[in-house]
mmCIF file of N, CA, C and O in Angstrom:
data_model
loop_
_atom_site.group_PDB
_atom_site.id
_atom_site.type_symbol
_atom_site.label_atom_id
_atom_site.label_comp_id
_atom_site.label_asym_id
_atom_site.label_seq_id
_atom_site.Cartn_x
_atom_site.Cartn_y
_atom_site.Cartn_z
ATOM 1 N N ASN A 1 0.995 -1.152 -0.019
ATOM 2 C CA ASN A 1 0.219 -0.181 0.127
ATOM 3 C C ASN A 1 0.808 1.411 -0.082
ATOM 4 O O ASN A 1 1.682 1.479 1.022
ATOM 5 N N THR A 2 0.401 2.033 -0.810
ATOM 6 C CA THR A 2 1.498 3.432 -0.986
ATOM 7 C C THR A 2 0.434 4.453 -0.683
ATOM 8 O O THR A 2 -0.525 4.481 -1.502
ATOM 9 N N THR A 3 0.207 5.448 -0.161
ATOM 10 C CA THR A 3 -0.657 6.418 0.087
ATOM 11 C C THR A 3 0.143 7.723 -0.499
ATOM 12 O O THR A 3 1.451 7.956 -0.365
ATOM 13 N N ASP A 4 -0.454 8.373 -1.288
ATOM 14 C CA ASP A 4 0.041 9.940 -1.650
ATOM 15 C C ASP A 4 0.103 10.784 -0.689
ATOM 16 O O ASP A 4 -0.768 11.527 -0.078
ATOM 17 N N THR A 5 1.006 11.276 -0.251
ATOM 18 C CA THR A 5 1.348 12.263 1.008
ATOM 19 C C THR A 5 1.578 13.578 0.286
ATOM 20 O O THR A 5 2.358 13.812 -0.733
ATOM 21 N N PRO A 6 0.870 14.415 0.544
ATOM 22 C CA PRO A 6 0.970 16.062 -0.226
ATOM 23 C C PRO A 6 2.355 16.282 0.002
ATOM 24 O O PRO A 6 2.750 16.223 1.243
ATOM 25 N N VAL A 7 2.942 17.145 -0.764
ATOM 26 C CA VAL A 7 4.540 17.489 -0.622
ATOM 27 C C VAL A 7 4.319 19.277 -0.736
ATOM 28 O O VAL A 7 3.525 19.756 -1.563
ATOM 29 N N ALA A 8 4.822 19.625 0.394
ATOM 30 C CA ALA A 8 4.645 21.271 0.494
ATOM 31 C C ALA A 8 5.220 21.791 -0.416
ATOM 32 O O ALA A 8 6.824 21.489 -0.855
ATOM 33 N N VAL A 9 5.147 22.724 -0.995
ATOM 34 C CA VAL A 9 5.674 23.686 -2.363
ATOM 35 C C VAL A 9 5.936 24.837 -1.514
ATOM 36 O O VAL A 9 4.753 25.812 -0.860
ATOM 37 N N GLU A 10 7.120 25.483 -1.695
ATOM 38 C CA GLU A 10 7.882 26.578 -0.904
ATOM 39 C C GLU A 10 7.121 27.530 -1.839
ATOM 40 O O GLU A 10 7.198 27.617 -3.486
ATOM 41 N N THR A 11 6.741 28.563 -1.348
ATOM 42 C CA THR A 11 5.994 30.108 -2.298
ATOM 43 C C THR A 11 7.030 31.343 -1.754
ATOM 44 O O THR A 11 7.733 31.242 -1.020
ATOM 45 N N LEU A 12 6.413 32.462 -2.718
ATOM 46 C CA LEU A 12 7.129 33.800 -2.342
ATOM 47 C C LEU A 12 6.568 33.962 -0.764
ATOM 48 O O LEU A 12 7.466 35.098 -0.031
ATOM 49 N N ASP A 13 5.673 33.504 -0.389
ATOM 50 C CA ASP A 13 5.004 33.890 0.801
ATOM 51 C C ASP A 13 5.718 33.355 1.838
ATOM 52 O O ASP A 13 5.696 33.884 3.419
ATOM 53 N N ASP A 14 6.356 32.174 1.743
ATOM 54 C CA ASP A 14 7.614 31.463 2.548
ATOM 55 C C ASP A 14 8.851 32.434 2.868
ATOM 56 O O ASP A 14 9.526 32.312 3.606
ATOM 57 N N VAL A 15 9.159 33.411 1.976
ATOM 58 C CA VAL A 15 10.498 34.078 1.659
ATOM 59 C C VAL A 15 10.191 35.438 2.740
ATOM 60 O O VAL A 15 9.152 36.105 2.717
ATOM 61 N N PRO A 16 11.199 35.596 3.843
ATOM 62 C CA PRO A 16 11.370 36.740 4.572
ATOM 63 C C PRO A 16 11.366 38.049 3.418
ATOM 64 O O PRO A 16 12.057 37.880 2.821
ATOM 65 N N GLU A 17 10.435 39.049 4.139
ATOM 66 C CA GLU A 17 10.364 40.555 3.365
ATOM 67 C C GLU A 17 12.047 40.846 3.081
ATOM 68 O O GLU A 17 12.347 41.452 1.837
ATOM 69 N N HIS A 18 12.936 40.819 4.086
ATOM 70 C CA HIS A 18 14.107 41.369 3.838
ATOM 71 C C HIS A 18 14.852 40.606 2.682
ATOM 72 O O HIS A 18 15.771 41.338 2.236
ATOM 73 N N VAL A 19 14.622 39.284 2.712
ATOM 74 C CA VAL A 19 14.870 38.638 1.379
ATOM 75 C C VAL A 19 14.737 39.290 0.198
ATOM 76 O O VAL A 19 15.454 39.607 -0.640
ATOM 77 N N LEU A 20 13.513 39.157 0.101
ATOM 78 C CA LEU A 20 12.723 39.768 -1.380
ATOM 79 C C LEU A 20 13.466 41.302 -1.447
ATOM 80 O O LEU A 20 13.974 41.837 -2.721
ATOM 81 N N ARG A 21 13.518 42.121 -0.475
ATOM 82 C CA ARG A 21 13.989 43.403 -0.818
ATOM 83 C C ARG A 21 15.705 43.795 -0.981
ATOM 84 O O ARG A 21 16.050 44.427 -1.333
ATOM 85 N N GLY A 22 16.390 42.778 -0.503
ATOM 86 C CA GLY A 22 17.745 42.444 -0.650
ATOM 87 C C GLY A 22 18.114 41.980 -2.120
ATOM 88 O O GLY A 22 19.242 42.016 -2.267
ATOM 89 N N LEU A 23 17.287 41.548 -2.835
ATOM 90 C CA LEU A 23 17.784 41.145 -4.156
ATOM 91 C C LEU A 23 18.122 42.186 -5.316
ATOM 92 O O LEU A 23 17.428 43.082 -5.182
ATOM 93 N N PRO A 24 18.945 41.817 -5.847
ATOM 94 C CA PRO A 24 19.502 42.681 -6.859
ATOM 95 C C PRO A 24 18.201 42.833 -8.158
ATOM 96 O O PRO A 24 17.840 41.808 -8.102
ATOM 97 N N GLU A 25 18.355 43.964 -8.523
ATOM 98 C CA GLU A 25 17.376 44.380 -9.589
ATOM 99 C C GLU A 25 17.138 43.208 -10.441
ATOM 100 O O GLU A 25 15.984 43.135 -11.009
ATOM 101 N N ASP A 26 18.128 42.712 -11.198
ATOM 102 C CA ASP A 26 18.236 41.538 -12.115
ATOM 103 C C ASP A 26 17.730 40.188 -11.846
ATOM 104 O O ASP A 26 18.117 39.284 -12.437
ATOM 105 N N VAL A 27 17.545 39.903 -10.496
ATOM 106 C CA VAL A 27 17.313 38.443 -9.979
ATOM 107 C C VAL A 27 15.973 38.099 -9.193
ATOM 108 O O VAL A 27 15.297 39.416 -8.805
ATOM 109 N N ARG A 28 15.719 37.156 -9.644
ATOM 110 C CA ARG A 28 14.015 36.914 -9.124
ATOM 111 C C ARG A 28 14.053 35.448 -8.503
ATOM 112 O O ARG A 28 14.731 34.418 -9.048
ATOM 113 N N LEU A 29 13.192 35.294 -7.915
ATOM 114 C CA LEU A 29 12.741 33.658 -7.419
ATOM 115 C C LEU A 29 11.622 33.363 -7.663
ATOM 116 O O LEU A 29 10.416 34.212 -8.189
ATOM 117 N N PHE A 30 11.734 32.184 -8.789
ATOM 118 C CA PHE A 30 10.823 31.349 -9.626
ATOM 119 C C PHE A 30 11.089 29.971 -9.078
ATOM 120 O O PHE A 30 12.069 29.524 -8.381
ATOM 121 N N PRO A 31 10.040 29.102 -9.330
ATOM 122 C CA PRO A 31 9.898 27.650 -8.887
ATOM 123 C C PRO A 31 11.625 26.946 -9.246
ATOM 124 O O PRO A 31 12.095 27.366 -10.664
ATOM 125 N N SER A 32 12.458 26.063 -8.692
ATOM 126 C CA SER A 32 13.739 25.488 -9.026
ATOM 127 C C SER A 32 13.515 24.977 -10.459
ATOM 128 O O SER A 32 12.506 24.258 -10.619
ATOM 129 N N ALA A 33 14.742 24.860 -11.045
ATOM 130 C CA ALA A 33 14.559 23.949 -12.208
ATOM 131 C C ALA A 33 15.170 22.794 -11.827
ATOM 132 O O ALA A 33 15.166 21.873 -12.641
ATOM 133 N N VAL A 34 15.651 22.514 -10.618
ATOM 134 C CA VAL A 34 16.090 21.355 -9.870
ATOM 135 C C VAL A 34 15.028 20.466 -8.975
ATOM 136 O O VAL A 34 14.981 19.431 -9.281
ATOM 137 N N ASP A 35 14.361 21.292 -8.217
ATOM 138 C CA ASP A 35 13.468 20.545 -7.218
ATOM 139 C C ASP A 35 12.552 21.873 -7.355
ATOM 140 O O ASP A 35 12.034 22.507 -6.791
ATOM 141 N N LYS A 36 11.072 21.156 -8.120
ATOM 142 C CA LYS A 36 9.864 21.908 -8.315
ATOM 143 C C LYS A 36 9.032 22.442 -6.986
ATOM 144 O O LYS A 36 8.394 23.108 -7.151
ATOM 145 N N THR A 37 9.562 21.703 -5.949
ATOM 146 C CA THR A 37 8.957 21.985 -4.652
ATOM 147 C C THR A 37 9.516 23.329 -3.756
ATOM 148 O O THR A 37 8.860 23.790 -2.953
ATOM 149 N N ARG A 38 10.608 23.647 -4.600
ATOM 150 C CA ARG A 38 11.707 25.105 -4.020
ATOM 151 C C ARG A 38 11.641 25.823 -4.976
ATOM 152 O O ARG A 38 11.323 25.728 -5.856
ATOM 153 N N LEU A 39 11.970 27.083 -4.445
ATOM 154 C CA LEU A 39 12.560 28.357 -5.034
ATOM 155 C C LEU A 39 13.462 28.525 -5.445
ATOM 156 O O LEU A 39 14.455 27.640 -4.862
ATOM 157 N N GLY A 40 13.670 28.745 -6.600
ATOM 158 C CA GLY A 40 15.230 29.003 -7.237
ATOM 159 C C GLY A 40 15.571 30.405 -7.581
ATOM 160 O O GLY A 40 14.638 31.194 -7.724
ATOM 161 N N VAL A 41 16.738 30.829 -7.616
ATOM 162 C CA VAL A 41 17.429 31.872 -7.909
ATOM 163 C C VAL A 41 17.467 32.193 -9.475
ATOM 164 O O VAL A 41 18.430 31.417 -9.826
ATOM 165 N N TRP A 42 16.773 33.072 -10.134
ATOM 166 C CA TRP A 42 17.001 33.295 -11.446
ATOM 167 C C TRP A 42 17.317 34.598 -11.948
ATOM 168 O O TRP A 42 16.922 35.700 -11.178
ATOM 169 N N ALA A 43 18.382 34.914 -12.851
ATOM 170 C CA ALA A 43 18.730 35.979 -13.415
ATOM 171 C C ALA A 43 17.871 36.359 -14.673
ATOM 172 O O ALA A 43 17.365 35.475 -15.490
ATOM 173 N N THR A 44 17.413 37.621 -14.652
ATOM 174 C CA THR A 44 16.616 38.335 -15.725
ATOM 175 C C THR A 44 17.558 38.762 -16.895
ATOM 176 O O THR A 44 16.752 38.946 -18.202
ATOM 177 N N LYS A 45 18.752 38.682 -16.694
ATOM 178 C CA LYS A 45 19.902 39.276 -17.754
ATOM 179 C C LYS A 45 20.932 38.520 -17.267
ATOM 180 O O LYS A 45 21.182 38.320 -16.072
ATOM 181 N N SER A 46 21.770 38.357 -18.466
ATOM 182 C CA SER A 46 23.119 37.855 -17.956
ATOM 183 C C SER A 46 23.831 38.598 -16.486
ATOM 184 O O SER A 46 24.065 39.924 -16.960
ATOM 185 N N ILE A 47 24.482 37.993 -15.954
ATOM 186 C CA ILE A 47 25.408 38.370 -15.120
ATOM 187 C C ILE A 47 26.866 38.157 -15.220
ATOM 188 O O ILE A 47 27.361 37.351 -15.528
ATOM 189 N N LEU A 48 27.794 39.449 -15.119
ATOM 190 C CA LEU A 48 29.154 39.383 -15.491
ATOM 191 C C LEU A 48 29.950 38.778 -14.320
ATOM 192 O O LEU A 48 29.374 38.720 -13.287
ATOM 193 N N LYS A 49 30.838 38.004 -14.966
ATOM 194 C CA LYS A 49 31.620 36.962 -13.881
ATOM 195 C C LYS A 49 32.326 37.944 -12.822
ATOM 196 O O LYS A 49 32.770 39.148 -13.140
ATOM 197 N N GLY A 50 32.536 37.613 -11.762
ATOM 198 C CA GLY A 50 32.909 38.747 -10.712
ATOM 199 C C GLY A 50 31.976 39.452 -10.142
ATOM 200 O O GLY A 50 32.490 40.326 -9.429
ATOM 201 N N LYS A 51 30.766 39.674 -10.530
ATOM 202 C CA LYS A 51 29.922 40.663 -9.942
ATOM 203 C C LYS A 51 29.313 40.252 -8.620
ATOM 204 O O LYS A 51 29.488 39.243 -8.197
ATOM 205 N N LYS A 52 29.856 41.384 -7.552
ATOM 206 C CA LYS A 52 29.467 41.140 -6.411
ATOM 207 C C LYS A 52 27.992 41.711 -5.867
ATOM 208 O O LYS A 52 27.328 42.762 -6.578
ATOM 209 N N PHE A 53 27.315 41.179 -4.995
ATOM 210 C CA PHE A 53 25.870 41.221 -4.427
ATOM 211 C C PHE A 53 26.190 42.006 -2.924
ATOM 212 O O PHE A 53 26.811 41.051 -2.235
ATOM 213 N N GLY A 54 25.371 42.961 -2.340
ATOM 214 C CA GLY A 54 25.250 42.887 -0.874
ATOM 215 C C GLY A 54 24.813 44.257 -0.723
ATOM 216 O O GLY A 54 24.408 44.864 -1.624
ATOM 217 N N PRO A 55 24.749 44.590 0.544
ATOM 218 C CA PRO A 55 25.025 43.702 1.753
ATOM 219 C C PRO A 55 23.964 42.770 2.156
ATOM 220 O O PRO A 55 23.233 42.742 1.502
ATOM 221 N N PHE A 56 24.523 41.839 2.306
ATOM 222 C CA PHE A 56 23.611 40.494 2.587
ATOM 223 C C PHE A 56 23.156 40.564 4.352
ATOM 224 O O PHE A 56 24.223 40.963 5.308
ATOM 225 N N VAL A 57 21.898 40.169 4.390
ATOM 226 C CA VAL A 57 21.299 40.581 5.657
ATOM 227 C C VAL A 57 20.508 39.199 5.698
ATOM 228 O O VAL A 57 20.136 38.271 5.093
ATOM 229 N N GLY A 58 20.807 38.818 6.823
ATOM 230 C CA GLY A 58 19.738 37.568 7.303
ATOM 231 C C GLY A 58 20.565 36.230 8.355
ATOM 232 O O GLY A 58 21.537 37.031 8.778
ATOM 233 N N ASP A 59 20.466 35.447 8.421
ATOM 234 C CA ASP A 59 20.846 34.292 9.458
ATOM 235 C C ASP A 59 21.905 33.437 8.454
ATOM 236 O O ASP A 59 21.688 32.973 7.351
ATOM 237 N N LYS A 60 22.977 33.543 9.118
ATOM 238 C CA LYS A 60 24.301 32.620 8.497
ATOM 239 C C LYS A 60 23.683 31.192 8.706
ATOM 240 O O LYS A 60 23.450 30.883 9.609
ATOM 241 N N LYS A 61 23.863 30.364 7.259
ATOM 242 C CA LYS A 61 23.302 28.772 7.646
ATOM 243 C C LYS A 61 24.645 28.128 6.956
ATOM 244 O O LYS A 61 25.621 28.554 6.343
ATOM 245 N N LYS A 62 24.778 26.913 7.508
ATOM 246 C CA LYS A 62 25.736 26.110 7.113
ATOM 247 C C LYS A 62 25.334 25.322 6.025
ATOM 248 O O LYS A 62 24.256 25.107 5.583
ATOM 249 N N ARG A 63 26.263 24.817 5.111
ATOM 250 C CA ARG A 63 26.024 24.511 3.802
ATOM 251 C C ARG A 63 24.942 23.169 3.550
ATOM 252 O O ARG A 63 23.921 23.148 3.101
ATOM 253 N N SER A 64 25.059 22.161 4.674
ATOM 254 C CA SER A 64 23.754 21.389 4.999
ATOM 255 C C SER A 64 22.344 21.997 5.267
ATOM 256 O O SER A 64 21.374 20.908 5.315
ATOM 257 N N GLN A 65 22.268 23.102 5.855
ATOM 258 C CA GLN A 65 21.104 23.696 6.022
ATOM 259 C C GLN A 65 20.279 24.317 4.947
ATOM 260 O O GLN A 65 19.278 24.820 5.003
ATOM 261 N N VAL A 66 20.776 24.610 3.753
ATOM 262 C CA VAL A 66 20.450 25.201 2.596
ATOM 263 C C VAL A 66 19.938 24.153 1.624
ATOM 264 O O VAL A 66 20.465 23.252 1.424
#
């Protein structure tokens, strides 16, 4: 017996406001191409190699937490 368990899908409502405010103007959050249940970071135009963004605001996370 297998039961279909609903899968939680991450939405923009799950993203803290300070994260949305801190996104560079050419970066957006849309459904991930890797995991459709998560949001991914997408560029609306090419980003030059070495481009730096910031300042960063929020909680520091370990790689295993993201």
